[in-house]
Short mmCIF file of C-alpha atoms in Angstrom, two decimals:
data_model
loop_
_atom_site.label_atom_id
_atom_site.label_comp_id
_atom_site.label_asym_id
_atom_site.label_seq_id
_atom_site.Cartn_x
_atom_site.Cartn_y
_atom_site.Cartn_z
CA UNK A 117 51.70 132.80 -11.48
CA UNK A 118 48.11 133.21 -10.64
CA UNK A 119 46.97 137.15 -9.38
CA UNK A 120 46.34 136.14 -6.03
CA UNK A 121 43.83 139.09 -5.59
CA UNK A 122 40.90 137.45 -8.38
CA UNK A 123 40.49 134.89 -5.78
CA UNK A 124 40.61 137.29 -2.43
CA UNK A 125 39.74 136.76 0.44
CA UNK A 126 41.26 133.30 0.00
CA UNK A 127 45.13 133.04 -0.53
CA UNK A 128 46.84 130.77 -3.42
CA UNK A 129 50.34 130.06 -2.45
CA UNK A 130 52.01 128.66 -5.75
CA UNK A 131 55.36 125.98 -4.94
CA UNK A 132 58.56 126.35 -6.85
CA UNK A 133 60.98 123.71 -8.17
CA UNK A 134 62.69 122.78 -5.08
CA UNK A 135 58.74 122.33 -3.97
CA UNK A 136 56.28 121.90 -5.94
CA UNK A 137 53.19 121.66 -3.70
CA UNK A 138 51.18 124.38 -3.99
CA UNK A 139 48.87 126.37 -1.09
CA UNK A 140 44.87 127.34 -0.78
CA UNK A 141 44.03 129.36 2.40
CA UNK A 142 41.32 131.16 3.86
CA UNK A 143 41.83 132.94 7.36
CA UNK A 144 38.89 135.45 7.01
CA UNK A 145 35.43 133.52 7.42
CA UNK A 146 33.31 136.00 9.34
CA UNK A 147 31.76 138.03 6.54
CA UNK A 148 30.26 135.04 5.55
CA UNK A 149 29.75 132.72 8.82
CA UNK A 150 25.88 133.44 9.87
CA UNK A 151 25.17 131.83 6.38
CA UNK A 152 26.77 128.85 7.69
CA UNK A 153 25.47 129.19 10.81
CA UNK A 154 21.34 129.55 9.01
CA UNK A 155 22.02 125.97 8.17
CA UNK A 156 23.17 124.52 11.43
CA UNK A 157 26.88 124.25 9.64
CA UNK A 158 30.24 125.23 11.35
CA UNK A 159 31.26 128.27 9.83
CA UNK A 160 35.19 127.86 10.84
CA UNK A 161 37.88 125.99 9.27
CA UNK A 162 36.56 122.79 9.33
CA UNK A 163 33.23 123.76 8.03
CA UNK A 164 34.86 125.85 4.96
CA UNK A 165 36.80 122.57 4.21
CA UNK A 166 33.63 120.03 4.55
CA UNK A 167 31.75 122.07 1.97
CA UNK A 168 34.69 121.99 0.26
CA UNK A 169 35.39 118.03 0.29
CA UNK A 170 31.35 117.90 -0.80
CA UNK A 171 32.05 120.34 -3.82
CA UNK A 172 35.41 118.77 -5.25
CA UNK A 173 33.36 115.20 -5.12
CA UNK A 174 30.22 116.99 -6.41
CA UNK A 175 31.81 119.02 -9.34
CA UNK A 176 35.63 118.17 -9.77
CA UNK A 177 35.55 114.25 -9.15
CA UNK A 178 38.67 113.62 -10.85
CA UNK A 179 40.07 115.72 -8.82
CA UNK A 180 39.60 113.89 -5.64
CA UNK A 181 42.88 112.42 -5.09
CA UNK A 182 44.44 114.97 -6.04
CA UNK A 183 43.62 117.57 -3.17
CA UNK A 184 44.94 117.19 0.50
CA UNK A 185 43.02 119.19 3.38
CA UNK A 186 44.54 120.02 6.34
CA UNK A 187 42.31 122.98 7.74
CA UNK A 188 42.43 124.39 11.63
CA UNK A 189 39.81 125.74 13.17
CA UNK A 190 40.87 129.11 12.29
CA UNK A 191 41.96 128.10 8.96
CA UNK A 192 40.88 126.80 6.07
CA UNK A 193 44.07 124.75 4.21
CA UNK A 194 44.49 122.41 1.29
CA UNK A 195 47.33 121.49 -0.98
CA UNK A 196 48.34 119.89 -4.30
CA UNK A 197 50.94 119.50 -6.51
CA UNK A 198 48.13 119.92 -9.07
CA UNK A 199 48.16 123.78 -9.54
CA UNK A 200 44.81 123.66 -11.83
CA UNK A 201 43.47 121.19 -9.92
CA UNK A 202 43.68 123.65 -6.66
CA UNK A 203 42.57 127.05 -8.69
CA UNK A 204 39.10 125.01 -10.00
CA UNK A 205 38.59 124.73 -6.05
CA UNK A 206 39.88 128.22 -5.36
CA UNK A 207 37.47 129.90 -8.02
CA UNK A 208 34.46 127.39 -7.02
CA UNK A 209 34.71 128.53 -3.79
CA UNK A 210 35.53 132.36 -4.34
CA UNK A 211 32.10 132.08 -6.31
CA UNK A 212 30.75 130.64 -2.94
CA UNK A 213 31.89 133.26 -0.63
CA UNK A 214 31.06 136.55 -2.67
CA UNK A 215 27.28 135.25 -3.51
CA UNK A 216 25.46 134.59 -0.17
CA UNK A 217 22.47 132.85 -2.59
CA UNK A 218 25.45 130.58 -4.02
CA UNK A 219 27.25 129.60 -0.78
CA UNK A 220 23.52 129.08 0.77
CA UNK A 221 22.89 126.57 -1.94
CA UNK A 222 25.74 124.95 -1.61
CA UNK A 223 25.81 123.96 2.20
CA UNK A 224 22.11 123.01 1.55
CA UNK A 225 22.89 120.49 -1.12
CA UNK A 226 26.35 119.21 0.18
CA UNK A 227 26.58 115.95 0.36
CA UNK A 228 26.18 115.23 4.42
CA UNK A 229 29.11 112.49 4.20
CA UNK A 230 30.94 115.65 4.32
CA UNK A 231 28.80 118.44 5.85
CA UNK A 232 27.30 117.45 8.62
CA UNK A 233 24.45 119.57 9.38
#
């Protein structure tokens, strides 16, 4: 079980037997949005999942396939059976959203296949 509060504000939903997907979230974006929004990026769902897509091919390649997104405008979503897999993206992007410098860099250098700016 992973303490779900090292990773706040996101939200890591681990499956069980019956299933074992397991659940990355992120409802609460604002604290952080204008820094999307300094570099023409949505700062919503979509653009939380983007950056996202840009940093698993970027820094967790092999984990590409393993990672499914499904974010809503107000939500950010992804899922995987691969529990490590999902807390390498939840800590990457945890990093991101607690160091304005860090998520800044990040949207700059994402690859634009995924982050259109």
């Amino acid at each position: 079980m992973t303490d779900g509060s090292a990773l706040a504000p996101f939200h890591l939903d681990e499956g069980d037997e019956s299933d074992p997907s397991h659940c990355l979230y992120l409802f609460e974006m604002s604290q952080v949005a204008e820094v999307f929004e300094e570099h023409d990026a949505e700062s919503n769902g979509h653009g939380w999942e983007r950056l996202a897509e840009s940093l698993v091919h970027s820094h967790m390649p092999e984990s590409v396939s393993k990672l499914h997104f499904g974010s809503e405008g107000d939500t950010f979503v992804v899922t995987s059976t691969d529990l490590t897999a999902l807390t390498e993206l939840a800590v990457l992007l945890h990093s991101a959203f607690h160091s304005r410098d860090l998520l800044s860099h990040y949207i700059r250098t994402a690859d634009p296949r995924f982050l259109d700016r």
